[in-house]
């Protein structure tokens, strides 16, 4: 007869003071369950009346006894509270590592040092752990792949084998590595689980102190894994300490509502642990399936301070996740009390400035002096940290420019001159709008956007930059690229940038000096500067190993806009801005443009209004778009993605493709106006780089990243899209189906955690938060699921560092980002180019606002191309994924077809 987990009152104590209840909803009164009990006098006695033989080795018994006796003594001592705890955080090339970094920074009182799993040699690691004694504990991150693959786990297995005297916590892949290091089997789960939640039970050990357990207790955890430790393969050294309550998984919103009336009856108190005088080992007979489909969620080593959790405590959706890290800190403090304080060599380790600085020891030169070699390893290892390794980018270039800003405001003028559309058409639409930009907030409902920025080739500071990566498709990226710059006088210079475009842009921005008082009183953050796009293939400057495909368009194009007009859609005000070098006080552009606006105010040509309204002026085109992938090919690609996910290579893959159409000569401005009419969007844009024959007509609803003047970063990823309904009732039903879709919630949650990670690289510890999670926004043709992530930028981080830390947008890659991009490169058969990149502005005073390039028509060399795709997860249906991809091409392709 099975004994209820919660009704059983007797509890047995574990080596670390926790308790294992004699029911796991699986322990039964039969001969196959053996419970072992060790007393301090080394007398072993079976607690179950039908228990089998004791199977602990003498060495393990000795360590368990010693630990139990020591803990009994410690319980009568005051807790050691360290000023800060020093953590080495080993990153397994994951996209959630910096969520752990953020939590540990707050909990430990000191940011951890982050290294990749192949940054340090074993000698490096031993030096910092045992010679310098620079760290109190180690956390091993999640990551793609399997601990059975040396390339996936790096140095972590040897660490778990040999560092038996240092507290270690492994998360997901780190948890599996702990099991595998001691002989447990890592196998495919019955089904992959990514972005879904489970309720857990646990045995009350130290790692779960204060955390409730059981059904409806609020003990929900987020899972991202396809592989698991086979519980029946656990060696005697490893103890199961947590498992799922059932085989069920739940979506975030549903389980959140269910747990709002939680009954936390399973809480384990520290007082109960203080009575710990015994330790036990539970062994399960492999011939009985006593787990009943439940999944092992955490383990601990019986003699070492090593723990592993299969779930993700750092996820936004995990309740009590931060308590796990707090408890690990307390375990570390107790370990320090037992083994004495570590002594740090002041010559090679420094904790000043609220960060850890490590200096690698070097040998003396022949003349008795030391070479000048040191590295600050607060997040930088032997190879750096890939997508965030931006050392030495913040120093200004040699040519410092002192910029001043002049501006004028015209109250309530926009509607008097016909609105933003008429203003752009009249002031910048001549000569087919060549060399112009229009960052167009054409959808301002519900405060989604407020300002539109427009301009063209103007003053003495204007320039156009075109950057192209080398043609090394399929080969490891070696850096660099070709930059062409045209200045205001039409002179062009060509340069090879050894350190790439992001480095160039960062140095250029750093060369500007300005007066903050110049833009006081302006309600927006773009005051002139760069307007353009970063293409998707620039991912190789952000950590990706290579590009499988060469972009057909330049990898980046930007104007430096020194003159611009701004429309405030909220107040109907119009602003004119002009930046100039301090030695030049000319305001001719302001005066000339003011005159044009006043003329437009007094007489708006009726013909101009009719042209802009675009009524009855198009003939449908008979030649349709041609897809890069057939329906069958796309569905086959979805299946490939699902197989990679099943094998643990990724949690989510954003699969894309493109459709193309030959168009000949076309009026790009009028095409954009047509797209704007059909699909207004808050992050829409028209960019016309006529020199390289590129015009971008964009109706994007998605913000990639924004940095405002207060130093607040914001991302608004979209994951989850469905069509609008024909009737009001159908529309509301489709909206609700999207809101409570298990698949779409899982997609969104994974990308929210990824963006929290990307912001966590560059934001102050504890500042990253999610004010809106899985909100539904409705547009002309679709409903979308949108979340908002914000954080406070660190003072010593530049705007370009922020962009580079998050590029490409996680909603267009999947997670973990680096491995996912590599897999997508192998599946997709064409470059993404401008699609999937980002476009917008970067102000000269280092604010920026960039969108994700989706719902966009790219015109280049007599061809129109449109990209589209969707996130593939374990729950994806291939047919539905294909239909969603087609839905996303509908608005831009229809605009082209009707216009052509």
GROMACS .gro file of C-alpha atoms in nm, residues 554-758:
model
  205
  554UNK     CA    1   2.579   4.540  -4.739
  555UNK     CA    2   2.603   4.414  -4.381
  556UNK     CA    3   2.545   4.762  -4.242
  557UNK     CA    4   2.441   5.099  -4.384
  558UNK     CA    5   2.410   5.422  -4.188
  559UNK     CA    6   2.363   5.791  -4.248
  560UNK     CA    7   2.506   6.040  -4.005
  561UNK     CA    8   2.207   6.276  -3.990
  562UNK     CA    9   2.297   6.626  -3.875
  563UNK     CA   10   1.955   6.776  -3.959
  564UNK     CA   11   1.619   6.620  -3.877
  565UNK     CA   12   1.251   6.694  -3.832
  566UNK     CA   13   1.053   6.536  -3.549
  567UNK     CA   14   0.675   6.492  -3.521
  568UNK     CA   15   0.525   6.442  -3.175
  569UNK     CA   16   0.207   6.242  -3.242
  570UNK     CA   17   0.084   6.295  -2.888
  571UNK     CA   18   0.092   6.677  -2.879
  572UNK     CA   19   0.091   6.738  -3.257
  573UNK     CA   20   0.408   6.945  -3.219
  574UNK     CA   21   0.686   6.965  -3.478
  575UNK     CA   22   1.056   7.009  -3.397
  576UNK     CA   23   1.350   7.101  -3.619
  577UNK     CA   24   1.699   7.001  -3.500
  578UNK     CA   25   2.043   7.071  -3.636
  579UNK     CA   26   2.379   6.964  -3.495
  580UNK     CA   27   2.703   7.132  -3.591
  581UNK     CA   28   3.059   7.158  -3.474
  582UNK     CA   29   3.120   7.422  -3.210
  583UNK     CA   30   3.314   7.642  -3.450
  584UNK     CA   31   3.020   7.655  -3.695
  585UNK     CA   32   2.715   7.852  -3.580
  586UNK     CA   33   2.516   7.840  -3.904
  587UNK     CA   34   2.142   7.768  -3.871
  588UNK     CA   35   2.055   7.795  -4.238
  589UNK     CA   36   1.885   7.453  -4.253
  590UNK     CA   37   1.659   7.543  -3.962
  591UNK     CA   38   1.560   7.870  -4.128
  592UNK     CA   39   1.505   7.716  -4.472
  593UNK     CA   40   1.297   7.426  -4.337
  594UNK     CA   41   1.090   7.657  -4.119
  595UNK     CA   42   1.004   7.857  -4.429
  596UNK     CA   43   0.896   7.542  -4.615
  597UNK     CA   44   0.672   7.438  -4.325
  598UNK     CA   45   0.506   7.778  -4.310
  599UNK     CA   46   0.440   7.766  -4.685
  600UNK     CA   47   0.294   7.420  -4.645
  601UNK     CA   48   0.074   7.546  -4.362
  602UNK     CA   49  -0.078   7.821  -4.571
  603UNK     CA   50  -0.146   7.608  -4.877
  604UNK     CA   51  -0.165   7.228  -4.881
  605UNK     CA   52  -0.199   7.125  -5.245
  606UNK     CA   53  -0.506   6.911  -5.301
  607UNK     CA   54  -0.319   6.711  -5.564
  608UNK     CA   55  -0.051   6.626  -5.308
  609UNK     CA   56  -0.311   6.497  -5.063
  610UNK     CA   57  -0.469   6.280  -5.333
  611UNK     CA   58  -0.130   6.135  -5.429
  612UNK     CA   59  -0.052   6.049  -5.068
  613UNK     CA   60  -0.390   5.889  -5.006
  614UNK     CA   61  -0.313   5.639  -5.286
  615UNK     CA   62  -0.678   5.585  -5.382
  616UNK     CA   63  -0.740   5.372  -5.692
  617UNK     CA   64  -0.388   5.419  -5.820
  618UNK     CA   65  -0.266   5.059  -5.833
  619UNK     CA   66  -0.308   4.764  -6.064
  620UNK     CA   67  -0.265   4.416  -5.912
  621UNK     CA   68   0.043   4.235  -6.040
  622UNK     CA   69   0.006   3.895  -6.206
  623UNK     CA   70   0.357   3.767  -6.123
  624UNK     CA   71   0.373   3.631  -5.770
  625UNK     CA   72   0.664   3.597  -5.529
  626UNK     CA   73   0.890   3.293  -5.551
  627UNK     CA   74   0.983   3.121  -5.224
  628UNK     CA   75   1.339   3.014  -5.139
  629UNK     CA   76   1.190   2.698  -4.985
  630UNK     CA   77   0.891   2.497  -5.099
  631UNK     CA   78   0.618   2.408  -4.853
  632UNK     CA   79   0.758   2.056  -4.829
  633UNK     CA   80   1.111   2.191  -4.779
  634UNK     CA   81   1.004   2.427  -4.502
  635UNK     CA   82   0.812   2.153  -4.323
  636UNK     CA   83   1.118   1.929  -4.352
  637UNK     CA   84   1.328   2.207  -4.195
  638UNK     CA   85   1.084   2.227  -3.905
  639UNK     CA   86   1.133   1.854  -3.845
  640UNK     CA   87   1.512   1.902  -3.848
  641UNK     CA   88   1.477   2.174  -3.587
  642UNK     CA   89   1.263   1.951  -3.368
  643UNK     CA   90   1.521   1.675  -3.386
  644UNK     CA   91   1.797   1.913  -3.277
  645UNK     CA   92   1.575   2.020  -2.988
  646UNK     CA   93   1.506   1.659  -2.893
  647UNK     CA   94   1.880   1.593  -2.882
  648UNK     CA   95   1.936   1.886  -2.645
  649UNK     CA   96   2.118   2.103  -2.899
  650UNK     CA   97   1.874   2.393  -2.859
  651UNK     CA   98   1.564   2.493  -2.663
  652UNK     CA   99   1.412   2.698  -2.944
  653UNK     CA  100   1.512   2.767  -3.306
  654UNK     CA  101   1.375   3.064  -3.500
  655UNK     CA  102   1.355   2.918  -3.850
  656UNK     CA  103   1.320   3.163  -4.139
  657UNK     CA  104   1.305   3.176  -4.516
  658UNK     CA  105   1.254   3.444  -4.782
  659UNK     CA  106   1.029   3.509  -5.078
  660UNK     CA  107   1.150   3.713  -5.377
  661UNK     CA  108   1.003   3.889  -5.680
  662UNK     CA  109   1.156   4.074  -5.975
  663UNK     CA  110   1.008   4.424  -5.984
  664UNK     CA  111   1.210   4.644  -6.218
  665UNK     CA  112   1.206   5.019  -6.150
  666UNK     CA  113   0.969   5.118  -5.871
  667UNK     CA  114   0.871   5.430  -5.676
  668UNK     CA  115   0.989   5.315  -5.333
  669UNK     CA  116   0.829   5.603  -5.144
  670UNK     CA  117   0.484   5.533  -5.279
  671UNK     CA  118   0.531   5.161  -5.213
  672UNK     CA  119   0.614   5.243  -4.852
  673UNK     CA  120   0.306   5.465  -4.825
  674UNK     CA  121   0.099   5.170  -4.948
  675UNK     CA  122   0.253   4.936  -4.691
  676UNK     CA  123   0.205   5.200  -4.422
  677UNK     CA  124  -0.164   5.221  -4.511
  678UNK     CA  125  -0.214   4.843  -4.505
  679UNK     CA  126  -0.007   4.762  -4.195
  680UNK     CA  127   0.069   5.060  -3.966
  681UNK     CA  128   0.327   4.974  -3.702
  682UNK     CA  129   0.501   5.150  -3.412
  683UNK     CA  130   0.855   5.077  -3.540
  684UNK     CA  131   0.796   5.129  -3.910
  685UNK     CA  132   1.059   5.292  -4.129
  686UNK     CA  133   1.162   5.397  -4.476
  687UNK     CA  134   1.538   5.398  -4.543
  688UNK     CA  135   1.666   5.484  -4.890
  689UNK     CA  136   2.038   5.427  -4.950
  690UNK     CA  137   2.037   5.520  -5.317
  691UNK     CA  138   2.415   5.495  -5.357
  692UNK     CA  139   2.401   5.117  -5.303
  693UNK     CA  140   2.054   5.075  -5.457
  694UNK     CA  141   1.883   4.972  -5.133
  695UNK     CA  142   1.546   5.090  -5.012
  696UNK     CA  143   1.386   4.937  -4.703
  697UNK     CA  144   1.008   4.958  -4.652
  698UNK     CA  145   0.949   4.835  -4.299
  699UNK     CA  146   0.629   4.787  -4.095
  700UNK     CA  147   0.782   4.623  -3.789
  701UNK     CA  148   0.578   4.592  -3.469
  702UNK     CA  149   0.881   4.483  -3.263
  703UNK     CA  150   1.135   4.683  -3.069
  704UNK     CA  151   1.479   4.522  -3.049
  705UNK     CA  152   1.643   4.750  -2.795
  706UNK     CA  153   1.613   5.105  -2.668
  707UNK     CA  154   1.844   5.309  -2.443
  708UNK     CA  155   1.700   5.636  -2.313
  709UNK     CA  156   1.875   5.936  -2.161
  710UNK     CA  157   1.818   5.799  -1.809
  711UNK     CA  158   2.027   5.495  -1.893
  712UNK     CA  159   1.730   5.254  -1.900
  713UNK     CA  160   1.747   4.972  -2.153
  714UNK     CA  161   1.426   4.821  -2.288
  715UNK     CA  162   1.358   4.522  -2.513
  716UNK     CA  163   1.012   4.418  -2.637
  717UNK     CA  164   1.039   4.074  -2.799
  718UNK     CA  165   0.746   3.926  -2.988
  719UNK     CA  166   0.689   3.552  -2.976
  720UNK     CA  167   0.345   3.426  -3.062
  721UNK     CA  168   0.142   3.549  -3.362
  722UNK     CA  169  -0.207   3.473  -3.492
  723UNK     CA  170  -0.436   3.625  -3.754
  724UNK     CA  171  -0.717   3.871  -3.685
  725UNK     CA  172  -1.075   3.748  -3.696
  726UNK     CA  173  -1.339   3.847  -3.948
  727UNK     CA  174  -1.601   3.924  -3.682
  728UNK     CA  175  -1.557   4.079  -3.339
  729UNK     CA  176  -1.642   3.752  -3.168
  730UNK     CA  177  -1.399   3.553  -3.382
  731UNK     CA  178  -1.128   3.814  -3.329
  732UNK     CA  179  -1.166   3.798  -2.951
  733UNK     CA  180  -1.162   3.418  -2.960
  734UNK     CA  181  -0.839   3.413  -3.161
  735UNK     CA  182  -0.685   3.663  -2.921
  736UNK     CA  183  -0.774   3.447  -2.620
  737UNK     CA  184  -0.643   3.134  -2.791
  738UNK     CA  185  -0.310   3.311  -2.842
  739UNK     CA  186  -0.299   3.432  -2.482
  740UNK     CA  187  -0.348   3.084  -2.335
  741UNK     CA  188  -0.165   2.880  -2.596
  742UNK     CA  189   0.082   2.647  -2.426
  743UNK     CA  190   0.316   2.660  -2.724
  744UNK     CA  191   0.318   3.039  -2.760
  745UNK     CA  192   0.367   3.093  -2.389
  746UNK     CA  193   0.664   2.856  -2.396
  747UNK     CA  194   0.815   3.042  -2.694
  748UNK     CA  195   0.769   3.377  -2.527
  749UNK     CA  196   0.905   3.267  -2.191
  750UNK     CA  197   1.224   3.129  -2.346
  751UNK     CA  198   1.294   3.453  -2.532
  752UNK     CA  199   1.212   3.666  -2.227
  753UNK     CA  200   1.473   3.472  -2.029
  754UNK     CA  201   1.717   3.514  -2.318
  755UNK     CA  202   1.665   3.893  -2.332
  756UNK     CA  203   1.696   3.914  -1.954
  757UNK     CA  204   2.031   3.742  -2.000
  758UNK     CA  205   2.143   3.982  -2.275
   0.00000   0.00000   0.00000
